[in-house]
Amino acid sequence: MLKALVYAVVLAMAGSCCAPAEEQNQSKKRPKIGVALSGGSALGLAHIGVLKWFEEHRIPIDYIAGTSMGSLVGGLYATGHESQEMAEFVGKIDWNAVLTPGVEFRQLSYRRKDDAREFPSTIEFGLKHGLKLPTGLSAGQQVGLVISRFAAPYNELKGFDDLPTPFRCVATDLNKGAEVVFSSGSLVEALRSSMSLPAFFAPVQKDGMLLVDGGVLNNIPVDVVRKMGADVVIAVALDKPPEAGKYTSMLGVAGRSISVMITANERISLGKADLIIMPDLNGLSGSDYLRWQEFIERGVNGAQSKSAMLERFAVSEQEYAEILRERKAKRLPETVKPQVIEVKGDMAPNRKAALIASLGADPKDPLPQGVIENELTKVTGMGRYDSALYSYIHRDGKEGLQVIPHEKEHGPPFLKLAFLLDASRQEGFRFGVGARVNFLDFGGPASELRTELSAGQINRLGAEYYYRIKGGKWFVAPSIYYLEDSLPYYVGDEQVSNYKNSKAGGAFDLGYAFGRFQELRLGYSLNHEKVAVTSGQQAFNQISGRASDVHLHWAYEGQDSPLVPRRGIRVTTLASWMMDYPGVNKGVPLGEATFSYARPFNKKYSMIADVAGGGTSKAESLDTRFTLGGVGRLDALGRGRLYGDRYYYGGLHVLRGLASDSLSTFGRFYLFVAGESGNAWYPGKSALPRYSGSLGLMGETLLGVVYFGGGIGDQGDARFFFRLGRVF
């Protein structure tokens, strides 16, 4: 602080002398100014406002350094962006996508979409070196792509001093427990390392180091800026006073504990600064990314509160214009016309060729960054890679694109778990747990072995080998399985017994994989099927014997979530010819189709509309082939209340999002109101529609869907229900 006062006095004295010669030498005498930007998640967006005030008051920045979110804002500034460009940049970021664990559902391959629907837990274990969790809740793919949008052109600089404004960022090496200051190398990698929030974003592995957020050791890199050569160091701190009543939960206590530890090392750093700007951030939190405009305004006000000191460092309009001109001259284009495409690391030749082809474009036209990001997200959507970033390169005078895919450290193979809890007044609690293990690229690129086991509500044991012929689109898929499901049996409105449907056998499918959204299968299945009463009244005779069919199945998976979609279409169709079935003397047809449509009305409201139907031959042993009733299948009725050899169903859910401007990493929740109609019947039963209305809470969590509420039916039926885990 004393040094800042001395320089302020010198500048004031120089300004009082009007000799032209002294004005011309003023730039030589002015102190070199460095700015240190602290970390703080969304709070760091206030840095943009501080830099905006500096621009408006012609205060030059000769050096800049940052940690975590401070490194992102500092990197944007260092690469030549002005405050208005920075504001537009953060305003265009899809923060939900950046902070969502894993890859967006739409970007997953079709097989991974199937995994997400059947086993909706976002937690993935690896079995590569024993049972291990990933090193972070999110691999950081989306935040890496955000960084690449502005940092990709600067991959080949000798050092960060060659940027439009000299720059440093700070990370922490967990292996040595030491601070790491990046001054050269890949700017994308440096920024990604500095922003690796422990436990949330996976660490970056580099040169034997395991790099996480620099805030662990140095959240305000004042000393780093000083070493760069700054005479005056201005620190921008984002500390907030504690809020009473906010730390009563486990997460609240953990978050505040980390904040207290970081604040302790911040105070040491702030003691080394010459001037401190601390915006008033009361009422805002580190998850309020959508309130970026308010953060910027708070930053402007924070700098204005120190205007008496800061304005002493202002330069003339002419000198500031020259500084801006020099910055602009060092700025590199953020587009590329790739004549060369390199893929680093190990990748199957077919996949590498397909990736290069997808990124190929007319070298006369820039390749849109959106195209690059989309193709690289597809790479992570296949399941083997947790990130795929990019930088611009030059080879023999040609512009190029370098892609850096990173394989997951903990697998393959991968293990996904699923939990299912159903509860209702009529049936009590029903619990199930399941596991699926995927061996990726088993026997060839894109081929895989899938095994699964579940017990409890649904008992299942099975395996499928999915082989892509010559790594192409055609595949064969032999499988074996055992499946057992228990259902209540009703006579009229009264549950009289429980019965079990079990089958054991195998299938062989030939299919075509259209891409991320569609799959077509033609196959033959052979199994032994048994339907028998397990408790209560012996309402029907046991059905047991051989069952076989030829089936054709097509599915389109175009929604944005396997749990609670907000937009998109999902379609499934099944046509089969049952050649054998217990109690049926001749071959019979069976068909079923489902259609789901989701769309948002605005940020808060959306809808999900579902239609389904199916039917088969009139045979007594097929009377329980289709069922309705239960969660998402006429909520007001008990599970499997309606049954028959044919059915139809239609439902509409209207949802209101409960999210505030703060983003939630751990789930999104909605209030819903639903209306449903449908029936399942066999000859002799009424086919007239039954109706159900319901309301409650629906949400997405790390363990799957939450569906809680109550429903009322058209014939006086009423039911409270709860489900956690699997979708409808």
PDB file of C-alpha atoms in Angstrom, residues 460-583:
ATOM      1  CA  ARG A 460     -32.237 -60.242 -13.915  1.00  0.00           C
ATOM      2  CA  LEU A 461     -29.029 -61.881 -15.051  1.00  0.00           C
ATOM      3  CA  GLY A 462     -27.744 -61.511 -18.575  1.00  0.00           C
ATOM      4  CA  ALA A 463     -24.968 -60.843 -21.041  1.00  0.00           C
ATOM      5  CA  GLU A 464     -24.820 -59.509 -24.594  1.00  0.00           C
ATOM      6  CA  TYR A 465     -21.908 -59.390 -26.986  1.00  0.00           C
ATOM      7  CA  TYR A 466     -22.348 -56.478 -29.367  1.00  0.00           C
ATOM      8  CA  TYR A 467     -19.983 -56.884 -32.320  1.00  0.00           C
ATOM      9  CA  ARG A 468     -19.621 -54.169 -34.968  1.00  0.00           C
ATOM     10  CA  ILE A 469     -18.748 -55.968 -38.199  1.00  0.00           C
ATOM     11  CA  LYS A 470     -15.386 -54.632 -39.411  1.00  0.00           C
ATOM     12  CA  GLY A 471     -15.913 -51.659 -37.110  1.00  0.00           C
ATOM     13  CA  GLY A 472     -18.732 -50.416 -39.375  1.00  0.00           C
ATOM     14  CA  LYS A 473     -22.417 -49.694 -38.835  1.00  0.00           C
ATOM     15  CA  TRP A 474     -23.685 -53.292 -39.080  1.00  0.00           C
ATOM     16  CA  PHE A 475     -23.582 -55.399 -35.943  1.00  0.00           C
ATOM     17  CA  VAL A 476     -24.516 -58.783 -34.539  1.00  0.00           C
ATOM     18  CA  ALA A 477     -25.614 -59.178 -30.937  1.00  0.00           C
ATOM     19  CA  PRO A 478     -25.998 -62.642 -29.378  1.00  0.00           C
ATOM     20  CA  SER A 479     -27.335 -62.614 -25.816  1.00  0.00           C
ATOM     21  CA  ILE A 480     -28.399 -64.852 -22.949  1.00  0.00           C
ATOM     22  CA  TYR A 481     -30.640 -63.857 -20.061  1.00  0.00           C
ATOM     23  CA  TYR A 482     -32.774 -64.759 -17.090  1.00  0.00           C
ATOM     24  CA  LEU A 483     -35.574 -62.339 -16.118  1.00  0.00           C
ATOM     25  CA  GLU A 484     -38.052 -62.520 -13.280  1.00  0.00           C
ATOM     26  CA  ASP A 485     -40.703 -59.940 -12.381  1.00  0.00           C
ATOM     27  CA  SER A 486     -43.464 -60.054  -9.754  1.00  0.00           C
ATOM     28  CA  LEU A 487     -46.822 -58.344 -10.217  1.00  0.00           C
ATOM     29  CA  PRO A 488     -50.131 -58.123  -8.328  1.00  0.00           C
ATOM     30  CA  TYR A 489     -53.212 -59.792  -9.854  1.00  0.00           C
ATOM     31  CA  TYR A 490     -56.612 -58.127  -9.647  1.00  0.00           C
ATOM     32  CA  VAL A 491     -60.137 -59.388 -10.039  1.00  0.00           C
ATOM     33  CA  GLY A 492     -62.219 -56.280 -10.538  1.00  0.00           C
ATOM     34  CA  ASP A 493     -60.970 -53.675  -8.067  1.00  0.00           C
ATOM     35  CA  GLU A 494     -59.578 -56.190  -5.596  1.00  0.00           C
ATOM     36  CA  GLN A 495     -56.051 -57.580  -5.507  1.00  0.00           C
ATOM     37  CA  VAL A 496     -56.474 -61.323  -4.965  1.00  0.00           C
ATOM     38  CA  SER A 497     -52.961 -62.657  -5.533  1.00  0.00           C
ATOM     39  CA  ASN A 498     -49.432 -62.065  -6.747  1.00  0.00           C
ATOM     40  CA  TYR A 499     -47.900 -63.754  -9.719  1.00  0.00           C
ATOM     41  CA  LYS A 500     -44.418 -64.112 -11.167  1.00  0.00           C
ATOM     42  CA  ASN A 501     -43.416 -63.934 -14.815  1.00  0.00           C
ATOM     43  CA  SER A 502     -40.034 -65.499 -15.518  1.00  0.00           C
ATOM     44  CA  LYS A 503     -38.117 -66.366 -18.651  1.00  0.00           C
ATOM     45  CA  ALA A 504     -34.710 -67.842 -19.393  1.00  0.00           C
ATOM     46  CA  GLY A 505     -33.144 -68.122 -22.810  1.00  0.00           C
ATOM     47  CA  GLY A 506     -31.216 -66.258 -25.450  1.00  0.00           C
ATOM     48  CA  ALA A 507     -31.456 -64.219 -28.625  1.00  0.00           C
ATOM     49  CA  PHE A 508     -29.457 -63.418 -31.717  1.00  0.00           C
ATOM     50  CA  ASP A 509     -29.883 -60.031 -33.407  1.00  0.00           C
ATOM     51  CA  LEU A 510     -28.573 -58.538 -36.606  1.00  0.00           C
ATOM     52  CA  GLY A 511     -28.763 -54.778 -36.624  1.00  0.00           C
ATOM     53  CA  TYR A 512     -27.697 -51.438 -38.022  1.00  0.00           C
ATOM     54  CA  ALA A 513     -26.417 -48.558 -35.896  1.00  0.00           C
ATOM     55  CA  PHE A 514     -27.483 -45.317 -37.559  1.00  0.00           C
ATOM     56  CA  GLY A 515     -25.549 -43.166 -35.090  1.00  0.00           C
ATOM     57  CA  ARG A 516     -26.264 -41.532 -31.757  1.00  0.00           C
ATOM     58  CA  PHE A 517     -30.035 -41.494 -32.188  1.00  0.00           C
ATOM     59  CA  GLN A 518     -31.281 -44.640 -33.964  1.00  0.00           C
ATOM     60  CA  GLU A 519     -30.881 -48.388 -33.942  1.00  0.00           C
ATOM     61  CA  LEU A 520     -32.607 -51.145 -35.954  1.00  0.00           C
ATOM     62  CA  ARG A 521     -32.571 -54.829 -34.976  1.00  0.00           C
ATOM     63  CA  LEU A 522     -33.902 -58.002 -36.583  1.00  0.00           C
ATOM     64  CA  GLY A 523     -33.548 -61.103 -34.484  1.00  0.00           C
ATOM     65  CA  TYR A 524     -34.667 -64.469 -33.175  1.00  0.00           C
ATOM     66  CA  SER A 525     -35.214 -65.355 -29.519  1.00  0.00           C
ATOM     67  CA  LEU A 526     -35.778 -68.691 -27.819  1.00  0.00           C
ATOM     68  CA  ASN A 527     -36.577 -69.093 -24.133  1.00  0.00           C
ATOM     69  CA  HIS A 528     -38.535 -70.974 -21.539  1.00  0.00           C
ATOM     70  CA  GLU A 529     -41.319 -68.838 -20.085  1.00  0.00           C
ATOM     71  CA  LYS A 530     -43.334 -69.397 -16.919  1.00  0.00           C
ATOM     72  CA  VAL A 531     -46.229 -67.436 -15.414  1.00  0.00           C
ATOM     73  CA  ALA A 532     -47.431 -68.677 -12.039  1.00  0.00           C
ATOM     74  CA  VAL A 533     -49.292 -67.447  -8.958  1.00  0.00           C
ATOM     75  CA  THR A 534     -46.926 -67.076  -6.005  1.00  0.00           C
ATOM     76  CA  SER A 535     -49.313 -65.990  -3.236  1.00  0.00           C
ATOM     77  CA  GLY A 536     -52.994 -65.477  -2.615  1.00  0.00           C
ATOM     78  CA  GLN A 537     -55.918 -66.914  -4.540  1.00  0.00           C
ATOM     79  CA  GLN A 538     -55.114 -69.323  -7.371  1.00  0.00           C
ATOM     80  CA  ALA A 539     -56.693 -66.979  -9.901  1.00  0.00           C
ATOM     81  CA  PHE A 540     -55.376 -68.744 -13.031  1.00  0.00           C
ATOM     82  CA  ASN A 541     -53.566 -71.881 -14.056  1.00  0.00           C
ATOM     83  CA  GLN A 542     -49.804 -71.902 -14.374  1.00  0.00           C
ATOM     84  CA  ILE A 543     -48.427 -71.205 -17.844  1.00  0.00           C
ATOM     85  CA  SER A 544     -45.120 -72.835 -18.663  1.00  0.00           C
ATOM     86  CA  GLY A 545     -43.262 -73.889 -21.795  1.00  0.00           C
ATOM     87  CA  ARG A 546     -41.189 -72.970 -24.806  1.00  0.00           C
ATOM     88  CA  ALA A 547     -41.471 -69.523 -26.366  1.00  0.00           C
ATOM     89  CA  SER A 548     -39.783 -68.323 -29.518  1.00  0.00           C
ATOM     90  CA  ASP A 549     -40.204 -65.405 -31.879  1.00  0.00           C
ATOM     91  CA  VAL A 550     -38.795 -63.451 -34.774  1.00  0.00           C
ATOM     92  CA  HIS A 551     -38.734 -59.757 -33.958  1.00  0.00           C
ATOM     93  CA  LEU A 552     -38.013 -56.405 -35.585  1.00  0.00           C
ATOM     94  CA  HIS A 553     -37.210 -53.493 -33.279  1.00  0.00           C
ATOM     95  CA  TRP A 554     -36.512 -49.865 -34.163  1.00  0.00           C
ATOM     96  CA  ALA A 555     -35.871 -47.036 -31.737  1.00  0.00           C
ATOM     97  CA  TYR A 556     -35.174 -43.318 -32.016  1.00  0.00           C
ATOM     98  CA  GLU A 557     -33.673 -41.648 -28.940  1.00  0.00           C
ATOM     99  CA  GLY A 558     -33.868 -37.903 -29.560  1.00  0.00           C
ATOM    100  CA  GLN A 559     -34.649 -36.407 -26.148  1.00  0.00           C
ATOM    101  CA  ASP A 560     -32.297 -34.371 -24.000  1.00  0.00           C
ATOM    102  CA  SER A 561     -32.584 -36.492 -20.857  1.00  0.00           C
ATOM    103  CA  PRO A 562     -33.375 -40.106 -19.979  1.00  0.00           C
ATOM    104  CA  LEU A 563     -35.085 -38.968 -16.783  1.00  0.00           C
ATOM    105  CA  VAL A 564     -37.075 -35.749 -17.160  1.00  0.00           C
ATOM    106  CA  PRO A 565     -36.716 -34.488 -20.740  1.00  0.00           C
ATOM    107  CA  ARG A 566     -37.436 -30.866 -21.599  1.00  0.00           C
ATOM    108  CA  ARG A 567     -37.298 -31.239 -25.353  1.00  0.00           C
ATOM    109  CA  GLY A 568     -37.089 -33.860 -28.072  1.00  0.00           C
ATOM    110  CA  ILE A 569     -38.783 -37.017 -29.340  1.00  0.00           C
ATOM    111  CA  ARG A 570     -38.384 -40.655 -28.390  1.00  0.00           C
ATOM    112  CA  VAL A 571     -39.965 -43.488 -30.402  1.00  0.00           C
ATOM    113  CA  THR A 572     -39.827 -47.254 -30.009  1.00  0.00           C
ATOM    114  CA  THR A 573     -41.510 -49.870 -32.201  1.00  0.00           C
ATOM    115  CA  LEU A 574     -41.623 -53.646 -31.923  1.00  0.00           C
ATOM    116  CA  ALA A 575     -43.116 -56.122 -34.385  1.00  0.00           C
ATOM    117  CA  SER A 576     -42.740 -59.833 -33.719  1.00  0.00           C
ATOM    118  CA  TRP A 577     -44.115 -63.167 -34.792  1.00  0.00           C
ATOM    119  CA  MET A 578     -44.423 -65.566 -31.877  1.00  0.00           C
ATOM    120  CA  MET A 579     -43.829 -68.994 -33.347  1.00  0.00           C
ATOM    121  CA  ASP A 580     -44.189 -70.758 -30.013  1.00  0.00           C
ATOM    122  CA  TYR A 581     -45.843 -69.766 -26.751  1.00  0.00           C
ATOM    123  CA  PRO A 582     -47.309 -71.850 -23.915  1.00  0.00           C
ATOM    124  CA  GLY A 583     -51.013 -72.363 -24.440  1.00  0.00           C
TER     125      GLY A 583
END
